Amino acid sequence: MKPISIALVHHPVLDRQGEIITTAITNLDLHDLARSARTYGVAALYIVHPVAAQRELASRVKAHWVNGTGSRRIPTREAAMALIQVVPALEDVYTAMGGRAQIDVYVTSARSETLPILSYAEGRQRLAASDRSGLVLFGTGWGLTPGVLQEADAFLAPLRGAGVGYNHLSVRAACAIILDRLLGSDA
Ligand code: SAM
């Protein structure tokens, strides 16, 4: 299987009104997504943010846990936080992974879009069989924009919960569930 990476997108994403915004980086997102990424053998966690000061913040958090006192206080966290790669834009993720043509891009959302939906069983098979690296995009705010969703190669089925009429997972929870469905071992 080719390497699989994930990206947490802070721009472009939607706000409650459906406008395109830039969200702030949340420290908890960095830790939780990095720990999930390491747990499921993900090659890299790209943190996408156009604002230099925000990228600097994420880089400092990473350095604290990889080279600083954090790595001594909680040694197991180093291996997770070392997966973090901070970049200005999605295009930089594609470049870092060898170019857009080398990547199978999967997108996620709670909303059922008009896009053809890929089940997690189909996603597992596609990742295993692909000769391209996999990249799963996660949004922030009120989700990935329609443009980002439409540019992807595959739209992973929205997690539906128990169908109780409430579906507002955090990106941290959604990422862990989706990685388990795509990459988890049954054991
Ligand atoms: N509910 C909006 C959505 O899913 O687009 C809000 C975004 S949610 C706070 C942040 C991100 O978590 C989403 O962009 C998506 O990547 C992921 N996510 C949240 N709920 C999800 C669900 N039910 N199914 C799949 N992905 C989900």
PDB file of C-alpha atoms and ligand atoms in Angstrom:
ATOM      1  CA  MET A   1       0.000   0.000   0.000  1.00  0.00           C
ATOM      2  CA  LYS A   2       1.291   3.460  -0.896  1.00  0.00           C
ATOM      3  CA  PRO A   3       1.769   5.955   1.963  1.00  0.00           C
ATOM      4  CA  ILE A   4      -1.369   7.638   3.280  1.00  0.00           C
ATOM      5  CA  SER A   5      -1.331  11.143   4.723  1.00  0.00           C
ATOM      6  CA  ILE A   6      -3.978  13.381   6.199  1.00  0.00           C
ATOM      7  CA  ALA A   7      -4.404  17.145   6.138  1.00  0.00           C
ATOM      8  CA  LEU A   8      -6.269  19.477   8.487  1.00  0.00           C
ATOM      9  CA  VAL A   9      -7.449  22.426   6.427  1.00  0.00           C
ATOM     10  CA  HIS A  10      -7.889  25.852   8.029  1.00  0.00           C
ATOM     11  CA  HIS A  11      -8.423  27.660   4.713  1.00  0.00           C
ATOM     12  CA  PRO A  12     -10.471  27.540   2.604  1.00  0.00           C
ATOM     13  CA  VAL A  13     -13.266  26.350   4.914  1.00  0.00           C
ATOM     14  CA  LEU A  14     -16.863  27.436   5.482  1.00  0.00           C
ATOM     15  CA  ASP A  15     -18.435  29.423   8.275  1.00  0.00           C
ATOM     16  CA  ARG A  16     -21.973  28.995   9.591  1.00  0.00           C
ATOM     17  CA  GLN A  17     -23.333  31.195   6.776  1.00  0.00           C
ATOM     18  CA  GLY A  18     -21.496  29.246   4.099  1.00  0.00           C
ATOM     19  CA  GLU A  19     -18.921  31.967   3.541  1.00  0.00           C
ATOM     20  CA  ILE A  20     -15.265  31.064   2.977  1.00  0.00           C
ATOM     21  CA  ILE A  21     -13.124  31.805   6.010  1.00  0.00           C
ATOM     22  CA  THR A  22      -9.853  30.967   7.713  1.00  0.00           C
ATOM     23  CA  THR A  23     -10.054  29.275  11.108  1.00  0.00           C
ATOM     24  CA  ALA A  24      -7.548  29.387  13.942  1.00  0.00           C
ATOM     25  CA  ILE A  25      -5.354  26.406  14.739  1.00  0.00           C
ATOM     26  CA  THR A  26      -6.489  24.513  17.833  1.00  0.00           C
ATOM     27  CA  ASN A  27      -3.749  22.921  19.913  1.00  0.00           C
ATOM     28  CA  LEU A  28      -6.018  19.968  20.739  1.00  0.00           C
ATOM     29  CA  ASP A  29      -6.489  19.257  17.025  1.00  0.00           C
ATOM     30  CA  LEU A  30      -2.725  18.999  16.561  1.00  0.00           C
ATOM     31  CA  HIS A  31      -2.302  16.491  19.379  1.00  0.00           C
ATOM     32  CA  ASP A  32      -5.362  14.375  18.708  1.00  0.00           C
ATOM     33  CA  LEU A  33      -4.910  14.127  14.958  1.00  0.00           C
ATOM     34  CA  ALA A  34      -1.197  13.422  15.364  1.00  0.00           C
ATOM     35  CA  ARG A  35      -1.897  10.631  17.876  1.00  0.00           C
ATOM     36  CA  SER A  36      -4.549   9.125  15.614  1.00  0.00           C
ATOM     37  CA  ALA A  37      -2.270   9.438  12.595  1.00  0.00           C
ATOM     38  CA  ARG A  38       0.575   7.618  14.349  1.00  0.00           C
ATOM     39  CA  THR A  39      -1.811   4.955  15.659  1.00  0.00           C
ATOM     40  CA  TYR A  40      -2.998   4.130  12.149  1.00  0.00           C
ATOM     41  CA  GLY A  41       0.359   4.276  10.381  1.00  0.00           C
ATOM     42  CA  VAL A  42      -0.329   7.540   8.565  1.00  0.00           C
ATOM     43  CA  ALA A  43       2.797   8.992   6.943  1.00  0.00           C
ATOM     44  CA  ALA A  44       2.214  12.687   7.680  1.00  0.00           C
ATOM     45  CA  LEU A  45      -0.272  15.100   9.223  1.00  0.00           C
ATOM     46  CA  TYR A  46      -0.300  18.301   7.188  1.00  0.00           C
ATOM     47  CA  ILE A  47      -1.537  21.402   8.986  1.00  0.00           C
ATOM     48  CA  VAL A  48      -2.686  23.839   6.312  1.00  0.00           C
ATOM     49  CA  HIS A  49      -2.795  27.515   7.316  1.00  0.00           C
ATOM     50  CA  PRO A  50      -2.195  30.646   5.193  1.00  0.00           C
ATOM     51  CA  VAL A  51      -1.226  32.908   8.122  1.00  0.00           C
ATOM     52  CA  ALA A  52       2.493  32.813   8.984  1.00  0.00           C
ATOM     53  CA  ALA A  53       1.929  33.546  12.687  1.00  0.00           C
ATOM     54  CA  GLN A  54      -0.425  30.569  12.940  1.00  0.00           C
ATOM     55  CA  ARG A  55       2.064  28.309  11.177  1.00  0.00           C
ATOM     56  CA  GLU A  56       4.747  29.512  13.568  1.00  0.00           C
ATOM     57  CA  LEU A  57       2.477  28.628  16.492  1.00  0.00           C
ATOM     58  CA  ALA A  58       1.941  25.093  15.170  1.00  0.00           C
ATOM     59  CA  SER A  59       5.663  24.702  14.514  1.00  0.00           C
ATOM     60  CA  ARG A  60       6.454  25.782  18.079  1.00  0.00           C
ATOM     61  CA  VAL A  61       3.969  23.291  19.482  1.00  0.00           C
ATOM     62  CA  LYS A  62       5.565  20.547  17.390  1.00  0.00           C
ATOM     63  CA  ALA A  63       9.083  21.547  18.471  1.00  0.00           C
ATOM     64  CA  HIS A  64       8.087  21.487  22.145  1.00  0.00           C
ATOM     65  CA  TRP A  65       6.919  17.875  21.908  1.00  0.00           C
ATOM     66  CA  VAL A  66       9.592  16.634  19.479  1.00  0.00           C
ATOM     67  CA  ASN A  67      12.744  18.427  20.700  1.00  0.00           C
ATOM     68  CA  GLY A  68      11.700  20.236  23.868  1.00  0.00           C
ATOM     69  CA  THR A  69      10.615  19.451  27.399  1.00  0.00           C
ATOM     70  CA  GLY A  70       7.407  17.851  26.190  1.00  0.00           C
ATOM     71  CA  SER A  71       9.340  14.990  24.614  1.00  0.00           C
ATOM     72  CA  ARG A  72      10.909  14.281  27.992  1.00  0.00           C
ATOM     73  CA  ARG A  73       7.672  14.649  29.948  1.00  0.00           C
ATOM     74  CA  ILE A  74       5.589  12.401  27.660  1.00  0.00           C
ATOM     75  CA  PRO A  75       8.024  10.462  25.433  1.00  0.00           C
ATOM     76  CA  THR A  76       5.249   8.659  23.563  1.00  0.00           C
ATOM     77  CA  ARG A  77       3.910  11.948  22.230  1.00  0.00           C
ATOM     78  CA  GLU A  78       7.103  12.668  20.283  1.00  0.00           C
ATOM     79  CA  ALA A  79       6.449   9.989  17.659  1.00  0.00           C
ATOM     80  CA  ALA A  80       2.994  11.403  17.011  1.00  0.00           C
ATOM     81  CA  MET A  81       3.876  15.079  16.910  1.00  0.00           C
ATOM     82  CA  ALA A  82       6.828  14.355  14.621  1.00  0.00           C
ATOM     83  CA  LEU A  83       4.273  13.591  11.876  1.00  0.00           C
ATOM     84  CA  ILE A  84       3.162  17.229  11.775  1.00  0.00           C
ATOM     85  CA  GLN A  85       4.107  19.184   8.643  1.00  0.00           C
ATOM     86  CA  VAL A  86       2.963  22.819   8.634  1.00  0.00           C
ATOM     87  CA  VAL A  87       2.269  24.363   5.205  1.00  0.00           C
ATOM     88  CA  PRO A  88       0.555  27.508   3.863  1.00  0.00           C
ATOM     89  CA  ALA A  89      -1.821  25.915   1.352  1.00  0.00           C
ATOM     90  CA  LEU A  90      -3.223  22.662  -0.018  1.00  0.00           C
ATOM     91  CA  GLU A  91      -1.003  23.084  -3.070  1.00  0.00           C
ATOM     92  CA  ASP A  92       2.006  22.803  -0.746  1.00  0.00           C
ATOM     93  CA  VAL A  93       0.685  19.472   0.504  1.00  0.00           C
ATOM     94  CA  TYR A  94       0.424  18.224  -3.080  1.00  0.00           C
ATOM     95  CA  THR A  95       3.966  19.430  -3.812  1.00  0.00           C
ATOM     96  CA  ALA A  96       5.320  17.762  -0.679  1.00  0.00           C
ATOM     97  CA  MET A  97       3.680  14.494  -1.782  1.00  0.00           C
ATOM     98  CA  GLY A  98       5.191  14.563  -5.274  1.00  0.00           C
ATOM     99  CA  GLY A  99       2.542  16.524  -7.138  1.00  0.00           C
ATOM    100  CA  ARG A 100      -1.256  16.372  -7.411  1.00  0.00           C
ATOM    101  CA  ALA A 101      -1.122  13.698 -10.163  1.00  0.00           C
ATOM    102  CA  GLN A 102       0.613  11.328  -7.745  1.00  0.00           C
ATOM    103  CA  ILE A 103      -2.120  11.614  -5.125  1.00  0.00           C
ATOM    104  CA  ASP A 104      -5.577  10.109  -4.604  1.00  0.00           C
ATOM    105  CA  VAL A 105      -7.383  12.837  -2.657  1.00  0.00           C
ATOM    106  CA  TYR A 106     -10.273  11.816  -0.392  1.00  0.00           C
ATOM    107  CA  VAL A 107     -12.531  14.373   1.253  1.00  0.00           C
ATOM    108  CA  THR A 108     -14.814  14.126   4.264  1.00  0.00           C
ATOM    109  CA  SER A 109     -17.907  15.921   5.485  1.00  0.00           C
ATOM    110  CA  ALA A 110     -20.982  15.325   7.604  1.00  0.00           C
ATOM    111  CA  ARG A 111     -23.094  16.792   4.825  1.00  0.00           C
ATOM    112  CA  SER A 112     -24.327  14.607   2.001  1.00  0.00           C
ATOM    113  CA  GLU A 113     -23.047  16.331  -1.085  1.00  0.00           C
ATOM    114  CA  THR A 114     -24.059  15.733  -4.668  1.00  0.00           C
ATOM    115  CA  LEU A 115     -20.757  13.964  -5.136  1.00  0.00           C
ATOM    116  CA  PRO A 116     -20.658  10.171  -5.601  1.00  0.00           C
ATOM    117  CA  ILE A 117     -20.098   8.663  -2.173  1.00  0.00           C
ATOM    118  CA  LEU A 118     -17.340   6.120  -1.481  1.00  0.00           C
ATOM    119  CA  SER A 119     -18.106   3.656   1.296  1.00  0.00           C
ATOM    120  CA  TYR A 120     -15.392   2.844   3.807  1.00  0.00           C
ATOM    121  CA  ALA A 121     -15.136  -0.694   2.490  1.00  0.00           C
ATOM    122  CA  GLU A 122     -14.592   0.735  -0.997  1.00  0.00           C
ATOM    123  CA  GLY A 123     -12.150   3.267   0.452  1.00  0.00           C
ATOM    124  CA  ARG A 124     -10.093   0.527   2.126  1.00  0.00           C
ATOM    125  CA  GLN A 125      -9.927  -1.404  -1.157  1.00  0.00           C
ATOM    126  CA  ARG A 126      -9.076   1.688  -3.164  1.00  0.00           C
ATOM    127  CA  LEU A 127      -6.270   2.693  -0.783  1.00  0.00           C
ATOM    128  CA  ALA A 128      -4.821  -0.818  -0.838  1.00  0.00           C
ATOM    129  CA  ALA A 129      -4.949  -1.111  -4.622  1.00  0.00           C
ATOM    130  CA  SER A 130      -3.942   2.410  -5.649  1.00  0.00           C
ATOM    131  CA  ASP A 131      -0.564   3.140  -7.216  1.00  0.00           C
ATOM    132  CA  ARG A 132      -0.925   6.695  -5.921  1.00  0.00           C
ATOM    133  CA  SER A 133      -0.356   7.990  -2.398  1.00  0.00           C
ATOM    134  CA  GLY A 134      -3.540   8.613  -0.442  1.00  0.00           C
ATOM    135  CA  LEU A 135      -4.436  11.946   1.135  1.00  0.00           C
ATOM    136  CA  VAL A 136      -7.513  12.398   3.323  1.00  0.00           C
ATOM    137  CA  LEU A 137      -8.645  16.004   3.846  1.00  0.00           C
ATOM    138  CA  PHE A 138     -10.390  17.107   7.026  1.00  0.00           C
ATOM    139  CA  GLY A 139     -11.915  20.511   7.424  1.00  0.00           C
ATOM    140  CA  THR A 140     -12.449  22.913  10.312  1.00  0.00           C
ATOM    141  CA  GLY A 141     -15.129  25.469  10.995  1.00  0.00           C
ATOM    142  CA  TRP A 142     -18.262  24.379   9.181  1.00  0.00           C
ATOM    143  CA  GLY A 143     -16.355  22.144   6.803  1.00  0.00           C
ATOM    144  CA  LEU A 144     -14.508  21.938   3.535  1.00  0.00           C
ATOM    145  CA  THR A 145     -15.681  24.198   0.720  1.00  0.00           C
ATOM    146  CA  PRO A 146     -17.662  22.886  -2.265  1.00  0.00           C
ATOM    147  CA  GLY A 147     -14.644  23.664  -4.459  1.00  0.00           C
ATOM    148  CA  VAL A 148     -12.315  21.512  -2.378  1.00  0.00           C
ATOM    149  CA  LEU A 149     -14.910  18.738  -2.228  1.00  0.00           C
ATOM    150  CA  GLN A 150     -15.429  18.769  -5.993  1.00  0.00           C
ATOM    151  CA  GLU A 151     -11.688  18.793  -6.793  1.00  0.00           C
ATOM    152  CA  ALA A 152     -11.165  15.587  -4.831  1.00  0.00           C
ATOM    153  CA  ASP A 153     -10.917  12.111  -6.333  1.00  0.00           C
ATOM    154  CA  ALA A 154     -13.280  10.531  -3.818  1.00  0.00           C
ATOM    155  CA  PHE A 155     -15.874  11.685  -1.272  1.00  0.00           C
ATOM    156  CA  LEU A 156     -15.907   9.393   1.743  1.00  0.00           C
ATOM    157  CA  ALA A 157     -19.365   8.608   3.077  1.00  0.00           C
ATOM    158  CA  PRO A 158     -20.454  10.958   5.861  1.00  0.00           C
ATOM    159  CA  LEU A 159     -20.343   9.261   9.255  1.00  0.00           C
ATOM    160  CA  ARG A 160     -23.977   8.857  10.197  1.00  0.00           C
ATOM    161  CA  GLY A 161     -23.857   8.062  13.897  1.00  0.00           C
ATOM    162  CA  ALA A 162     -26.888   6.121  15.050  1.00  0.00           C
ATOM    163  CA  GLY A 163     -29.309   8.114  12.926  1.00  0.00           C
ATOM    164  CA  VAL A 164     -30.741   9.844  15.980  1.00  0.00           C
ATOM    165  CA  GLY A 165     -30.978  13.204  14.278  1.00  0.00           C
ATOM    166  CA  TYR A 166     -27.767  14.618  15.766  1.00  0.00           C
ATOM    167  CA  ASN A 167     -24.514  14.631  13.821  1.00  0.00           C
ATOM    168  CA  HIS A 168     -21.965  17.196  14.982  1.00  0.00           C
ATOM    169  CA  LEU A 169     -18.708  15.345  15.461  1.00  0.00           C
ATOM    170  CA  SER A 170     -15.521  17.254  16.128  1.00  0.00           C
ATOM    171  CA  VAL A 171     -12.838  16.858  13.496  1.00  0.00           C
ATOM    172  CA  ARG A 172     -10.821  15.005  16.140  1.00  0.00           C
ATOM    173  CA  ALA A 173     -13.525  12.387  16.619  1.00  0.00           C
ATOM    174  CA  ALA A 174     -14.334  12.144  12.913  1.00  0.00           C
ATOM    175  CA  CYS A 175     -10.674  11.695  12.000  1.00  0.00           C
ATOM    176  CA  ALA A 176     -10.195   8.842  14.462  1.00  0.00           C
ATOM    177  CA  ILE A 177     -13.329   7.038  13.330  1.00  0.00           C
ATOM    178  CA  ILE A 178     -12.506   7.463   9.634  1.00  0.00           C
ATOM    179  CA  LEU A 179      -8.901   6.298  10.053  1.00  0.00           C
ATOM    180  CA  ASP A 180     -10.116   3.240  11.919  1.00  0.00           C
ATOM    181  CA  ARG A 181     -12.586   2.407   9.169  1.00  0.00           C
ATOM    182  CA  LEU A 182      -9.964   2.902   6.441  1.00  0.00           C
ATOM    183  CA  LEU A 183      -6.853   1.512   8.122  1.00  0.00           C
ATOM    184  CA  GLY A 184      -7.835  -0.187  11.360  1.00  0.00           C
ATOM    185  CA  SER A 185      -7.111  -3.834  11.983  1.00  0.00           C
ATOM    186  CA  ASP A 186     -10.063  -5.966  12.911  1.00  0.00           C
ATOM    187  CA  ALA A 187      -8.177  -7.490  15.811  1.00  0.00           C
TER     188      ALA A 187
HETATM  189  N1  SAM B   1     -20.416  19.324  10.010  1.00  0.00           N
HETATM  190  C1  SAM B   1     -19.521  20.091   9.173  1.00  0.00           C
HETATM  191  C2  SAM B   1     -18.848  19.120   8.235  1.00  0.00           C
HETATM  192  O1  SAM B   1     -18.721  17.972   8.585  1.00  0.00           O
HETATM  193  O2  SAM B   1     -18.445  19.521   7.140  1.00  0.00           O
HETATM  194  C3  SAM B   1     -18.570  20.815  10.098  1.00  0.00           C
HETATM  195  C4  SAM B   1     -17.130  20.476  10.055  1.00  0.00           C
HETATM  196  S1  SAM B   1     -16.552  19.528  11.353  1.00  0.00           S
HETATM  197  C5  SAM B   1     -16.510  20.612  12.709  1.00  0.00           C
HETATM  198  C6  SAM B   1     -14.887  19.464  10.867  1.00  0.00           C
HETATM  199  C7  SAM B   1     -14.523  18.329   9.958  1.00  0.00           C
HETATM  200  O3  SAM B   1     -14.694  17.084  10.611  1.00  0.00           O
HETATM  201  C8  SAM B   1     -15.278  18.197   8.667  1.00  0.00           C
HETATM  202  O4  SAM B   1     -14.788  19.106   7.696  1.00  0.00           O
HETATM  203  C9  SAM B   1     -14.982  16.771   8.296  1.00  0.00           C
HETATM  204  O5  SAM B   1     -13.674  16.671   7.758  1.00  0.00           O
HETATM  205  C10 SAM B   1     -15.039  16.077   9.647  1.00  0.00           C
HETATM  206  N2  SAM B   1     -16.342  15.587   9.982  1.00  0.00           N
HETATM  207  C11 SAM B   1     -17.147  16.042  10.963  1.00  0.00           C
HETATM  208  N3  SAM B   1     -18.272  15.315  11.037  1.00  0.00           N
HETATM  209  C12 SAM B   1     -18.180  14.357  10.080  1.00  0.00           C
HETATM  210  C13 SAM B   1     -19.028  13.299   9.633  1.00  0.00           C
HETATM  211  N4  SAM B   1     -20.214  13.057  10.225  1.00  0.00           N
HETATM  212  N5  SAM B   1     -18.618  12.531   8.603  1.00  0.00           N
HETATM  213  C14 SAM B   1     -17.413  12.750   8.018  1.00  0.00           C
HETATM  214  N6  SAM B   1     -16.566  13.738   8.389  1.00  0.00           N
HETATM  215  C15 SAM B   1     -16.955  14.540   9.403  1.00  0.00           C
END
